[in-house]
């Protein structure tokens, strides 16, 4: 884990270097800085290269599904779709309202196998659905 992309700004996937060594507040500050520079067209080549794991927010432009493209040396990329309110069946067979966000993943199978990606995706989903448990892992 070194650099990680936390979003797509102006159609360019920027990244934050050495994210594993930073606190949530440091990441937020750096993301705010990159966002500000992106809005004023001051992104550098260093901001765009050297990522290993990327998240691209296609939902911000109305996207729901896509096939994210992996660029070496990246190991994994996820595309976050927009939130949708959709009907689903609960355990009693009743139709209920659910807010759903589709995430599409691509990974370099020389580094990560499909089963590992599936386990990661399930754990990530569980943490997003229960933010308190995610916060426990961050402390």
Short mmCIF file of C-alpha atoms in Angstrom, two decimals:
data_model
loop_
_atom_site.label_atom_id
_atom_site.label_comp_id
_atom_site.label_asym_id
_atom_site.label_seq_id
_atom_site.Cartn_x
_atom_site.Cartn_y
_atom_site.Cartn_z
CA UNK A 1 0.00 0.00 0.00
CA UNK A 2 1.72 3.21 -0.74
CA UNK A 3 -0.17 5.72 -2.75
CA UNK A 4 -3.92 5.49 -2.98
CA UNK A 5 -6.31 7.36 -5.20
CA UNK A 6 -9.29 8.70 -3.31
CA UNK A 7 -11.21 10.06 -6.24
CA UNK A 8 -11.26 11.26 -9.77
CA UNK A 9 -10.93 14.99 -10.15
CA UNK A 10 -11.41 16.60 -13.53
CA UNK A 11 -11.30 13.16 -15.19
CA UNK A 12 -7.81 12.47 -13.84
CA UNK A 13 -7.23 9.99 -11.04
CA UNK A 14 -5.07 11.77 -8.49
CA UNK A 15 -3.52 9.96 -5.57
CA UNK A 16 -2.25 10.49 -2.06
CA UNK A 17 1.19 9.03 -1.39
CA UNK A 18 2.02 6.86 1.65
CA UNK A 19 -1.59 6.87 2.81
CA UNK A 20 -0.91 4.00 5.23
CA UNK A 21 1.31 6.35 7.26
CA UNK A 22 -1.30 9.12 7.54
CA UNK A 23 -4.16 9.79 9.89
CA UNK A 24 -7.70 10.32 8.60
CA UNK A 25 -7.27 14.07 9.25
CA UNK A 26 -4.01 14.18 7.27
CA UNK A 27 -5.65 12.33 4.37
CA UNK A 28 -8.63 14.70 4.45
CA UNK A 29 -6.30 17.73 4.42
CA UNK A 30 -4.29 16.36 1.50
CA UNK A 31 -7.45 15.43 -0.41
CA UNK A 32 -8.75 18.98 0.10
CA UNK A 33 -5.44 20.36 -1.21
CA UNK A 34 -5.51 18.12 -4.30
CA UNK A 35 -9.17 18.98 -4.93
CA UNK A 36 -8.39 22.68 -4.74
CA UNK A 37 -5.46 22.33 -7.15
CA UNK A 38 -7.60 20.26 -9.53
CA UNK A 39 -10.30 22.95 -9.62
CA UNK A 40 -7.66 25.53 -10.53
CA UNK A 41 -5.93 23.23 -13.08
CA UNK A 42 -2.72 22.99 -11.03
CA UNK A 43 -2.39 19.20 -10.83
CA UNK A 44 1.14 17.92 -11.36
CA UNK A 45 2.36 14.68 -12.95
CA UNK A 46 3.32 13.49 -9.47
CA UNK A 47 -0.35 13.81 -8.43
CA UNK A 48 -1.38 11.44 -11.23
CA UNK A 49 1.29 8.74 -11.07
CA UNK A 50 2.54 6.11 -8.64
CA UNK A 51 -0.78 4.75 -7.41
CA UNK A 52 -1.27 1.16 -6.23
CA UNK A 53 -4.96 1.20 -5.29
CA UNK A 54 -7.50 3.59 -6.78
CA UNK A 55 -11.11 4.51 -6.17
CA UNK A 56 -12.84 6.44 -8.91
CA UNK A 57 -16.15 8.15 -8.14
CA UNK A 58 -18.16 7.64 -11.33
CA UNK A 59 -21.31 8.27 -9.29
CA UNK A 60 -20.40 11.96 -9.09
CA UNK A 61 -21.22 12.24 -12.79
CA UNK A 62 -24.26 9.95 -12.65
CA UNK A 63 -22.49 6.67 -13.46
CA UNK A 64 -23.70 3.40 -11.98
CA UNK A 65 -21.57 0.63 -13.53
CA UNK A 66 -18.34 0.53 -15.46
CA UNK A 67 -15.30 -1.63 -16.11
CA UNK A 68 -12.43 0.26 -14.47
CA UNK A 69 -9.14 0.09 -16.34
CA UNK A 70 -6.04 -0.86 -14.39
CA UNK A 71 -2.82 0.99 -15.24
CA UNK A 72 0.46 -0.62 -14.14
CA UNK A 73 1.89 -0.32 -11.49
CA UNK A 74 -1.59 -0.15 -9.94
CA UNK A 75 -2.74 -3.38 -8.34
CA UNK A 76 -6.45 -2.63 -7.97
CA UNK A 77 -9.03 -0.04 -8.99
CA UNK A 78 -12.64 0.34 -7.92
CA UNK A 79 -15.32 2.46 -9.56
CA UNK A 80 -17.97 3.76 -7.15
CA UNK A 81 -21.39 4.17 -8.72
CA UNK A 82 -24.08 6.63 -7.68
CA UNK A 83 -26.43 5.76 -4.84
CA UNK A 84 -29.76 4.45 -6.02
CA UNK A 85 -32.98 3.70 -4.16
CA UNK A 86 -34.15 0.27 -5.35
CA UNK A 87 -36.72 -2.30 -4.19
CA UNK A 88 -35.34 -5.47 -2.57
CA UNK A 89 -36.85 -8.41 -0.73
CA UNK A 90 -36.21 -8.71 3.02
CA UNK A 91 -35.89 -12.03 4.88
CA UNK A 92 -39.70 -12.23 5.21
CA UNK A 93 -40.19 -11.89 1.46
CA UNK A 94 -41.53 -8.33 1.66
CA UNK A 95 -40.39 -5.63 -0.74
CA UNK A 96 -38.45 -2.91 1.09
CA UNK A 97 -36.58 0.23 0.09
CA UNK A 98 -32.78 -0.13 -0.09
CA UNK A 99 -30.09 2.42 -0.89
CA UNK A 100 -27.55 0.70 -3.11
CA UNK A 101 -24.18 1.75 -4.50
CA UNK A 102 -22.62 -0.57 -7.06
CA UNK A 103 -18.83 -0.94 -6.96
CA UNK A 104 -16.97 -2.38 -9.95
CA UNK A 105 -13.47 -3.80 -9.31
CA UNK A 106 -10.49 -4.64 -11.52
CA UNK A 107 -7.29 -6.19 -10.18
CA UNK A 108 -3.94 -7.40 -11.46
CA UNK A 109 -4.26 -11.18 -11.15
CA UNK A 110 -0.49 -11.51 -11.05
CA UNK A 111 -0.75 -9.95 -7.59
CA UNK A 112 -4.33 -10.52 -6.34
CA UNK A 113 -6.58 -13.49 -7.09
CA UNK A 114 -10.34 -13.25 -7.49
CA UNK A 115 -11.13 -14.88 -4.13
CA UNK A 116 -9.00 -12.27 -2.31
CA UNK A 117 -10.80 -9.47 -4.18
CA UNK A 118 -14.19 -10.98 -3.25
CA UNK A 119 -13.22 -11.20 0.44
CA UNK A 120 -11.87 -7.63 0.37
CA UNK A 121 -15.03 -6.37 -1.33
CA UNK A 122 -17.26 -8.07 1.23
CA UNK A 123 -15.25 -6.72 4.17
CA UNK A 124 -15.18 -3.23 2.67
CA UNK A 125 -18.97 -3.36 2.14
CA UNK A 126 -19.50 -4.53 5.73
CA UNK A 127 -17.42 -1.62 7.05
CA UNK A 128 -19.33 0.89 4.93
CA UNK A 129 -22.63 -0.55 6.16
CA UNK A 130 -21.44 -0.39 9.79
CA UNK A 131 -19.22 2.72 10.07
CA UNK A 132 -18.67 2.23 13.80
CA UNK A 133 -16.81 -1.02 13.11
CA UNK A 134 -14.70 0.75 10.49
CA UNK A 135 -13.76 3.42 13.02
CA UNK A 136 -12.59 0.73 15.45
CA UNK A 137 -10.15 -0.57 12.83
CA UNK A 138 -8.78 2.93 12.22
CA UNK A 139 -7.81 3.58 15.84
#
